Amino acid sequence: MKAFDEITQFTESQYRYIIGWLRDARGRRCRVVATGNPPTLAEGMWVVRYWAPWLDKSHPKPAASGELRWFTTIGGEDREVDACYVGPKGERPRSRTFIRSMLEDNPELMATGYAAQLESLPDEIRERLRYGSFEAGGKDDPWQVIPTGWIRQAQARWLATPPDLPMTAVAADIAQGGSDKTQIQSRREWWYSPFASYKGSETPDGPTAAGLIVRQMRDRCRVVVDAGGGYGGDTLTQLAHADVDCFGFKGGSGSTASTRDGLYGFANLRAQAVWQFREQLDPAYGARIALPPDAELEVDLAAYRYEIRAGGGGEDILVLPKDVMREQLGRSPDKGDTTIMLSASAISGLKRPKAAQERREQSRLRLQSVTSNSALKAKLRGKRR
């Protein structure tokens, strides 16, 4: 048996790794028990996804408290199956349940006056700790870049049918192997599409990833690819050779922009893109952006944290690096990064790949040659007259 106390303080990857070692050589029954309060920060919301039939009100097949459901992993994803399911390699599902409890279920703790302490807490925290509510909004970290409420408002505006507008851009965060995924997303001005997600093993090289991106494109739109980790370089080269209007996003590049109020600069392009997306979602400025109702995307966007540091000519906003987010979430924030790049598809500071620059130079020289020849012919015609 393995037991977890305050499960929302663990990341999902930590939890899955630890329970992966649960076994018994004699074939006896093994059990995992996890206890805890509802999450108060976005990082703990994976618990709601993991026990979604019991905790997510929008789940298509809700489960009663204590009801057994059966789950297995198919293609790297959690899948609910029948209890009698047998996988292609003989693997069988594990049962899962959630038992809701209240303070009143513990008479000894009730007798200590603990209820009065919980009743004195702020509303949001009281709803969670006193009444076990998984629906109430958690409290945002004071250094959280994008308020969770703004993200949810943008998701509430989303409709499955895209608007009748040209496609603005496609963005891609490329993974080549490993546990990360390749994420591809498009947008039509203010409307952002659901993600096309692929396991890293499904995008082992640039030509494969480029083909998947082109499949999403419409209206000869611009493409932005994450070029910060090295995996996107080959994909950009392939897109450039295919005459796609493509750019690399390098978050560490410099930025000369400032916040909307002009008070702060940005430490780099990553900070600029994340903060300006925050500004685009601000309801006080008539935000229109519509984001797909994706639970992972919500958690990713709520996970960005910032610091204010002294810069060359004042103070700069620095968004904490991806490695910090990975440690915090227990996985890569690939959906959040893809949406941020998509929102920044028109900002200055994006880099054209070398192959695209060479094609542009060749086109310029051809045009120059045609123009020169036309001028010479016109001059000769004038002499004949």
GROMACS .gro file of C-alpha atoms in nm:
model
  385
    1MET     CA    1   0.000   0.000   0.000
    2LYS     CA    2   0.109   0.356  -0.073
    3ALA     CA    3  -0.054   0.653   0.098
    4PHE     CA    4  -0.046   1.025   0.016
    5ASP     CA    5  -0.149   1.305   0.250
    6GLU     CA    6  -0.244   1.643   0.097
    7ILE     CA    7  -0.243   1.498  -0.254
    8THR     CA    8  -0.281   1.840  -0.419
    9GLN     CA    9   0.067   1.932  -0.294
   10PHE     CA   10   0.213   1.664  -0.523
   11THR     CA   11   0.251   1.705  -0.898
   12GLU     CA   12   0.074   1.455  -1.121
   13SER     CA   13   0.407   1.318  -1.247
   14GLN     CA   14   0.528   1.260  -0.890
   15TYR     CA   15   0.208   1.076  -0.803
   16ARG     CA   16   0.215   0.856  -1.113
   17TYR     CA   17   0.584   0.776  -1.068
   18ILE     CA   18   0.540   0.666  -0.707
   19ILE     CA   19   0.233   0.449  -0.769
   20GLY     CA   20   0.414   0.290  -1.062
   21TRP     CA   21   0.626   0.100  -0.809
   22LEU     CA   22   0.325  -0.046  -0.626
   23ARG     CA   23   0.333  -0.424  -0.657
   24ASP     CA   24   0.348  -0.744  -0.453
   25ALA     CA   25   0.551  -1.052  -0.546
   26ARG     CA   26   0.291  -1.284  -0.390
   27GLY     CA   27   0.003  -1.144  -0.592
   28ARG     CA   28  -0.177  -0.989  -0.298
   29ARG     CA   29  -0.405  -0.693  -0.351
   30CYS     CA   30  -0.229  -0.355  -0.354
   31ARG     CA   31  -0.394  -0.022  -0.283
   32VAL     CA   32  -0.320   0.351  -0.315
   33VAL     CA   33  -0.491   0.589  -0.072
   34ALA     CA   34  -0.472   0.965  -0.129
   35THR     CA   35  -0.624   1.217   0.110
   36GLY     CA   36  -0.641   1.593   0.094
   37ASN     CA   37  -0.844   1.908   0.062
   38PRO     CA   38  -0.959   2.057  -0.269
   39PRO     CA   39  -0.676   2.244  -0.446
   40THR     CA   40  -0.629   2.611  -0.364
   41LEU     CA   41  -0.383   2.679  -0.649
   42ALA     CA   42  -0.399   2.597  -1.020
   43GLU     CA   43  -0.106   2.354  -0.988
   44GLY     CA   44  -0.323   2.116  -0.787
   45MET     CA   45  -0.608   2.106  -1.039
   46TRP     CA   46  -0.471   1.787  -1.193
   47VAL     CA   47  -0.654   1.611  -0.908
   48VAL     CA   48  -0.987   1.723  -1.057
   49ARG     CA   49  -0.885   1.582  -1.397
   50TYR     CA   50  -0.759   1.255  -1.249
   51TRP     CA   51  -1.081   1.192  -1.056
   52ALA     CA   52  -1.296   1.372  -1.315
   53PRO     CA   53  -1.604   1.143  -1.300
   54TRP     CA   54  -1.648   1.240  -0.933
   55LEU     CA   55  -1.520   1.600  -0.932
   56ASP     CA   56  -1.574   1.756  -1.275
   57LYS     CA   57  -1.935   1.873  -1.314
   58SER     CA   58  -1.900   1.877  -1.693
   59HIS     CA   59  -1.796   1.509  -1.712
   60PRO     CA   60  -2.025   1.318  -1.952
   61LYS     CA   61  -2.047   1.013  -1.720
   62PRO     CA   62  -2.052   1.142  -1.360
   63ALA     CA   63  -1.987   0.892  -1.081
   64ALA     CA   64  -2.133   0.875  -0.732
   65SER     CA   65  -1.914   0.901  -0.424
   66GLY     CA   66  -1.757   0.560  -0.362
   67GLU     CA   67  -1.853   0.423  -0.705
   68LEU     CA   68  -1.580   0.215  -0.871
   69ARG     CA   69  -1.456   0.304  -1.218
   70TRP     CA   70  -1.176   0.136  -1.416
   71PHE     CA   71  -0.888   0.308  -1.594
   72THR     CA   72  -0.586   0.217  -1.802
   73THR     CA   73  -0.329   0.399  -2.015
   74ILE     CA   74  -0.379   0.385  -2.391
   75GLY     CA   75  -0.142   0.576  -2.616
   76GLY     CA   76   0.001   0.759  -2.317
   77GLU     CA   77  -0.343   0.888  -2.211
   78ASP     CA   78  -0.572   0.797  -1.921
   79ARG     CA   79  -0.876   0.607  -2.053
   80GLU     CA   80  -1.183   0.481  -1.869
   81VAL     CA   81  -1.264   0.123  -1.972
   82ASP     CA   82  -1.481  -0.168  -1.862
   83ALA     CA   83  -1.365  -0.373  -1.565
   84CYS     CA   84  -1.313  -0.675  -1.792
   85TYR     CA   85  -1.089  -0.488  -2.039
   86VAL     CA   86  -0.770  -0.668  -2.146
   87GLY     CA   87  -0.506  -0.474  -2.340
   88PRO     CA   88  -0.307  -0.603  -2.640
   89LYS     CA   89  -0.025  -0.715  -2.409
   90GLY     CA   90  -0.257  -0.866  -2.150
   91GLU     CA   91  -0.261  -0.558  -1.927
   92ARG     CA   92  -0.566  -0.502  -1.711
   93PRO     CA   93  -0.717  -0.179  -1.578
   94ARG     CA   94  -0.696  -0.050  -1.223
   95SER     CA   95  -0.999   0.054  -1.024
   96ARG     CA   96  -1.036   0.411  -0.907
   97THR     CA   97  -1.285   0.584  -0.679
   98PHE     CA   98  -1.338   0.901  -0.480
   99ILE     CA   99  -1.506   0.915  -0.140
  100ARG     CA  100  -1.624   1.259  -0.039
  101SER     CA  101  -1.606   1.342   0.331
  102MET     CA  102  -1.689   1.635   0.555
  103LEU     CA  103  -1.567   1.755   0.893
  104GLU     CA  104  -1.888   1.616   1.045
  105ASP     CA  105  -1.767   1.266   0.952
  106ASN     CA  106  -1.498   1.301   1.221
  107PRO     CA  107  -1.674   1.352   1.558
  108GLU     CA  108  -1.348   1.373   1.751
  109LEU     CA  109  -1.218   1.658   1.536
  110MET     CA  110  -1.557   1.831   1.550
  111ALA     CA  111  -1.536   1.826   1.930
  112THR     CA  112  -1.216   2.033   1.924
  113GLY     CA  113  -1.390   2.343   1.785
  114TYR     CA  114  -1.204   2.312   1.454
  115ALA     CA  115  -1.523   2.401   1.265
  116ALA     CA  116  -1.519   2.752   1.415
  117GLN     CA  117  -1.164   2.802   1.289
  118LEU     CA  118  -1.260   2.699   0.937
  119GLU     CA  119  -1.569   2.921   0.936
  120SER     CA  120  -1.350   3.225   1.001
  121LEU     CA  121  -1.147   3.173   0.681
  122PRO     CA  122  -1.198   3.388   0.367
  123ASP     CA  123  -1.488   3.275   0.148
  124GLU     CA  124  -1.287   3.095  -0.123
  125ILE     CA  125  -1.071   2.901   0.123
  126ARG     CA  126  -1.366   2.824   0.352
  127GLU     CA  127  -1.564   2.676   0.063
  128ARG     CA  128  -1.281   2.435  -0.005
  129LEU     CA  129  -1.151   2.347   0.342
  130ARG     CA  130  -1.481   2.353   0.533
  131TYR     CA  131  -1.727   2.227   0.273
  132GLY     CA  132  -1.497   2.031   0.040
  133SER     CA  133  -1.593   2.225  -0.272
  134PHE     CA  134  -1.392   2.143  -0.583
  135GLU     CA  135  -1.591   2.393  -0.788
  136ALA     CA  136  -1.498   2.719  -0.614
  137GLY     CA  137  -1.219   2.917  -0.776
  138GLY     CA  138  -0.878   2.884  -0.616
  139LYS     CA  139  -0.672   3.178  -0.501
  140ASP     CA  140  -0.419   3.308  -0.754
  141ASP     CA  141  -0.054   3.339  -0.665
  142PRO     CA  142   0.037   3.708  -0.614
  143TRP     CA  143   0.306   3.675  -0.886
  144GLN     CA  144   0.082   3.491  -1.133
  145VAL     CA  145   0.097   3.665  -1.472
  146ILE     CA  146  -0.250   3.580  -1.605
  147PRO     CA  147  -0.541   3.569  -1.356
  148THR     CA  148  -0.725   3.237  -1.365
  149GLY     CA  149  -1.057   3.419  -1.392
  150TRP     CA  150  -0.950   3.588  -1.717
  151ILE     CA  151  -0.851   3.252  -1.865
  152ARG     CA  152  -1.188   3.100  -1.776
  153GLN     CA  153  -1.374   3.398  -1.921
  154ALA     CA  154  -1.185   3.352  -2.249
  155GLN     CA  155  -1.274   2.983  -2.249
  156ALA     CA  156  -1.638   3.062  -2.178
  157ARG     CA  157  -1.647   3.281  -2.493
  158TRP     CA  158  -1.533   2.995  -2.714
  159LEU     CA  159  -1.761   2.828  -2.970
  160ALA     CA  160  -1.679   2.506  -3.152
  161THR     CA  161  -1.760   2.660  -3.490
  162PRO     CA  162  -1.482   2.899  -3.601
  163PRO     CA  163  -1.576   3.246  -3.725
  164ASP     CA  164  -1.589   3.315  -4.098
  165LEU     CA  165  -1.249   3.483  -4.097
  166PRO     CA  166  -0.918   3.401  -4.269
  167MET     CA  167  -0.672   3.195  -4.066
  168THR     CA  168  -0.427   3.434  -3.901
  169ALA     CA  169  -0.148   3.200  -3.795
  170VAL     CA  170  -0.044   2.851  -3.685
  171ALA     CA  171   0.194   2.791  -3.393
  172ALA     CA  172   0.380   2.474  -3.301
  173ASP     CA  173   0.582   2.353  -3.003
  174ILE     CA  174   0.786   2.060  -3.135
  175ALA     CA  175   0.885   1.749  -2.939
  176GLN     CA  176   1.105   1.479  -3.088
  177GLY     CA  177   1.078   1.173  -2.866
  178GLY     CA  178   1.054   1.170  -2.487
  179SER     CA  179   0.744   1.226  -2.278
  180ASP     CA  180   0.665   1.573  -2.416
  181LYS     CA  181   0.414   1.622  -2.695
  182THR     CA  182   0.413   1.822  -3.015
  183GLN     CA  183   0.132   2.077  -2.997
  184ILE     CA  184  -0.009   2.257  -3.302
  185GLN     CA  185  -0.275   2.527  -3.277
  186SER     CA  186  -0.425   2.780  -3.520
  187ARG     CA  187  -0.623   3.099  -3.479
  188ARG     CA  188  -0.858   3.318  -3.676
  189GLU     CA  189  -0.795   3.660  -3.526
  190TRP     CA  190  -0.958   3.629  -3.180
  191TRP     CA  191  -1.067   3.262  -3.211
  192TYR     CA  192  -0.814   2.996  -3.104
  193SER     CA  193  -0.855   2.637  -3.221
  194PRO     CA  194  -0.831   2.318  -3.014
  195PHE     CA  195  -0.488   2.154  -3.017
  196ALA     CA  196  -0.362   1.891  -3.255
  197SER     CA  197  -0.146   1.687  -3.016
  198TYR     CA  198   0.110   1.424  -3.111
  199LYS     CA  199   0.342   1.209  -2.903
  200GLY     CA  200   0.708   1.299  -2.942
  201SER     CA  201   0.769   0.965  -3.112
  202GLU     CA  202   0.516   1.064  -3.381
  203THR     CA  203   0.722   1.371  -3.479
  204PRO     CA  204   1.078   1.232  -3.486
  205ASP     CA  205   1.210   1.475  -3.748
  206GLY     CA  206   1.155   1.808  -3.920
  207PRO     CA  207   0.981   1.682  -4.235
  208THR     CA  208   0.721   1.493  -4.031
  209ALA     CA  209   0.645   1.790  -3.804
  210ALA     CA  210   0.638   2.030  -4.100
  211GLY     CA  211   0.387   1.807  -4.279
  212LEU     CA  212   0.154   1.810  -3.979
  213ILE     CA  213   0.178   2.189  -3.957
  214VAL     CA  214   0.100   2.235  -4.327
  215ARG     CA  215  -0.203   2.010  -4.281
  216GLN     CA  216  -0.344   2.265  -4.030
  217MET     CA  217  -0.273   2.571  -4.246
  218ARG     CA  218  -0.529   2.767  -4.443
  219ASP     CA  219  -0.516   3.095  -4.639
  220ARG     CA  220  -0.133   3.083  -4.666
  221CYS     CA  221  -0.115   3.203  -4.307
  222ARG     CA  222   0.200   3.266  -4.106
  223VAL     CA  223   0.360   2.987  -3.901
  224VAL     CA  224   0.549   3.035  -3.573
  225VAL     CA  225   0.763   2.752  -3.433
  226ASP     CA  226   0.937   2.737  -3.096
  227ALA     CA  227   1.308   2.755  -3.182
  228GLY     CA  228   1.438   2.794  -2.829
  229GLY     CA  229   1.519   2.431  -2.753
  230GLY     CA  230   1.671   2.330  -3.086
  231TYR     CA  231   1.396   2.089  -3.192
  232GLY     CA  232   1.216   2.347  -3.405
  233GLY     CA  233   1.512   2.433  -3.629
  234ASP     CA  234   1.477   2.141  -3.870
  235THR     CA  235   1.102   2.196  -3.891
  236LEU     CA  236   1.153   2.563  -3.979
  237THR     CA  237   1.403   2.470  -4.252
  238GLN     CA  238   1.153   2.229  -4.408
  239LEU     CA  239   0.876   2.489  -4.397
  240ALA     CA  240   1.102   2.753  -4.552
  241HIS     CA  241   1.196   2.522  -4.841
  242ALA     CA  242   0.822   2.470  -4.896
  243ASP     CA  243   0.785   2.849  -4.930
  244VAL     CA  244   0.581   2.881  -4.609
  245ASP     CA  245   0.585   3.221  -4.435
  246CYS     CA  246   0.750   3.091  -4.118
  247PHE     CA  247   0.931   3.235  -3.816
  248GLY     CA  248   1.116   3.097  -3.517
  249PHE     CA  249   1.025   3.208  -3.165
  250LYS     CA  250   1.328   3.242  -2.938
  251GLY     CA  251   1.212   3.346  -2.594
  252GLY     CA  252   1.561   3.451  -2.489
  253SER     CA  253   1.586   3.717  -2.761
  254GLY     CA  254   1.590   4.079  -2.657
  255SER     CA  255   1.285   4.304  -2.638
  256THR     CA  256   1.247   4.679  -2.679
  257ALA     CA  257   0.873   4.686  -2.600
  258SER     CA  258   0.707   4.799  -2.279
  259THR     CA  259   0.387   4.729  -2.086
  260ARG     CA  260   0.064   4.898  -2.191
  261ASP     CA  261   0.106   5.163  -1.921
  262GLY     CA  262   0.470   5.221  -2.015
  263LEU     CA  263   0.597   5.154  -1.662
  264TYR     CA  264   0.803   4.842  -1.733
  265GLY     CA  265   1.015   4.696  -2.005
  266PHE     CA  266   1.067   4.326  -2.069
  267ALA     CA  267   1.373   4.117  -1.989
  268ASN     CA  268   1.331   3.915  -2.309
  269LEU     CA  269   1.088   3.819  -2.585
  270ARG     CA  270   0.928   3.546  -2.372
  271ALA     CA  271   0.834   3.797  -2.102
  272GLN     CA  272   0.696   4.034  -2.366
  273ALA     CA  273   0.480   3.767  -2.531
  274VAL     CA  274   0.337   3.630  -2.205
  275TRP     CA  275   0.264   3.972  -2.057
  276GLN     CA  276   0.109   4.109  -2.376
  277PHE     CA  277  -0.120   3.805  -2.387
  278ARG     CA  278  -0.225   3.895  -2.033
  279GLU     CA  279  -0.308   4.244  -2.163
  280GLN     CA  280  -0.512   4.094  -2.448
  281LEU     CA  281  -0.719   3.894  -2.196
  282ASP     CA  282  -0.787   4.190  -1.966
  283PRO     CA  283  -1.169   4.229  -1.950
  284ALA     CA  284  -1.130   4.597  -1.862
  285TYR     CA  285  -1.010   4.654  -2.219
  286GLY     CA  286  -1.289   4.464  -2.395
  287ALA     CA  287  -1.112   4.130  -2.435
  288ARG     CA  288  -1.252   3.920  -2.722
  289ILE     CA  289  -1.009   3.630  -2.732
  290ALA     CA  290  -1.186   3.292  -2.722
  291LEU     CA  291  -0.980   2.996  -2.599
  292PRO     CA  292  -1.079   2.629  -2.622
  293PRO     CA  293  -1.209   2.482  -2.293
  294ASP     CA  294  -0.897   2.272  -2.237
  295ALA     CA  295  -0.812   2.192  -1.872
  296GLU     CA  296  -0.438   2.155  -1.940
  297LEU     CA  297  -0.431   2.488  -2.123
  298GLU     CA  298  -0.598   2.660  -1.827
  299VAL     CA  299  -0.339   2.518  -1.586
  300ASP     CA  300  -0.049   2.606  -1.818
  301LEU     CA  301  -0.156   2.967  -1.865
  302ALA     CA  302  -0.217   3.008  -1.491
  303ALA     CA  303   0.131   2.873  -1.413
  304TYR     CA  304   0.332   3.166  -1.553
  305ARG     CA  305   0.505   3.363  -1.276
  306TYR     CA  306   0.696   3.687  -1.300
  307GLU     CA  307   0.951   3.901  -1.120
  308ILE     CA  308   1.042   4.267  -1.157
  309ARG     CA  309   1.413   4.327  -1.197
  310ALA     CA  310   1.632   4.628  -1.256
  311GLY     CA  311   1.698   4.674  -1.628
  312GLY     CA  312   1.924   4.895  -1.835
  313GLY     CA  313   1.693   5.196  -1.835
  314GLY     CA  314   1.450   5.116  -1.555
  315GLU     CA  315   1.265   4.806  -1.439
  316ASP     CA  316   1.192   4.498  -1.648
  317ILE     CA  317   0.941   4.217  -1.616
  318LEU     CA  318   1.096   3.870  -1.621
  319VAL     CA  319   0.872   3.566  -1.665
  320LEU     CA  320   1.025   3.268  -1.486
  321PRO     CA  321   1.179   3.010  -1.721
  322LYS     CA  322   1.020   2.698  -1.861
  323ASP     CA  323   1.232   2.471  -1.640
  324VAL     CA  324   1.072   2.626  -1.330
  325MET     CA  325   0.725   2.569  -1.476
  326ARG     CA  326   0.812   2.210  -1.564
  327GLU     CA  327   0.916   2.144  -1.204
  328GLN     CA  328   0.604   2.316  -1.074
  329LEU     CA  329   0.362   2.129  -1.303
  330GLY     CA  330   0.548   1.800  -1.327
  331ARG     CA  331   0.535   1.824  -1.708
  332SER     CA  332   0.607   2.061  -1.993
  333PRO     CA  333   0.364   2.356  -2.031
  334ASP     CA  334   0.355   2.290  -2.405
  335LYS     CA  335  -0.007   2.393  -2.462
  336GLY     CA  336   0.039   2.723  -2.281
  337ASP     CA  337   0.360   2.797  -2.471
  338THR     CA  338   0.191   2.721  -2.804
  339THR     CA  339  -0.097   2.958  -2.731
  340ILE     CA  340   0.145   3.232  -2.623
  341MET     CA  341   0.344   3.197  -2.946
  342LEU     CA  342   0.023   3.203  -3.146
  343SER     CA  343  -0.083   3.528  -2.980
  344ALA     CA  344   0.259   3.677  -3.062
  345SER     CA  345   0.261   3.575  -3.428
  346ALA     CA  346   0.282   3.936  -3.549
  347ILE     CA  347   0.527   4.091  -3.300
  348SER     CA  348   0.871   4.210  -3.400
  349GLY     CA  349   1.159   3.999  -3.277
  350LEU     CA  350   1.058   3.674  -3.447
  351LYS     CA  351   1.339   3.519  -3.653
  352ARG     CA  352   1.313   3.398  -4.011
  353PRO     CA  353   1.506   3.074  -4.064
  354LYS     CA  354   1.820   3.098  -4.277
  355ALA     CA  355   1.659   2.899  -4.557
  356ALA     CA  356   1.373   3.150  -4.573
  357GLN     CA  357   1.616   3.442  -4.583
  358GLU     CA  358   1.802   3.276  -4.871
  359ARG     CA  359   1.477   3.224  -5.064
  360ARG     CA  360   1.380   3.587  -5.010
  361GLU     CA  361   1.720   3.699  -5.136
  362GLN     CA  362   1.688   3.478  -5.443
  363SER     CA  363   1.342   3.619  -5.513
  364ARG     CA  364   1.477   3.973  -5.475
  365LEU     CA  365   1.761   3.905  -5.719
  366ARG     CA  366   1.523   3.748  -5.971
  367LEU     CA  367   1.291   4.047  -5.945
  368GLN     CA  368   1.587   4.282  -5.980
  369SER     CA  369   1.703   4.093  -6.289
  370VAL     CA  370   1.357   4.105  -6.447
  371THR     CA  371   1.328   4.476  -6.370
  372SER     CA  372   1.671   4.548  -6.517
  373ASN     CA  373   1.593   4.351  -6.833
  374SER     CA  374   1.262   4.531  -6.874
  375ALA     CA  375   1.432   4.869  -6.839
  376LEU     CA  376   1.697   4.772  -7.095
  377LYS     CA  377   1.435   4.654  -7.343
  378ALA     CA  378   1.240   4.977  -7.300
  379LYS     CA  379   1.557   5.177  -7.360
  380LEU     CA  380   1.636   4.984  -7.678
  381ARG     CA  381   1.281   5.031  -7.806
  382GLY     CA  382   1.323   5.405  -7.754
  383LYS     CA  383   1.641   5.409  -7.960
  384ARG     CA  384   1.474   5.230  -8.253
  385ARG     CA  385   1.217   5.503  -8.275
   0.00000   0.00000   0.00000
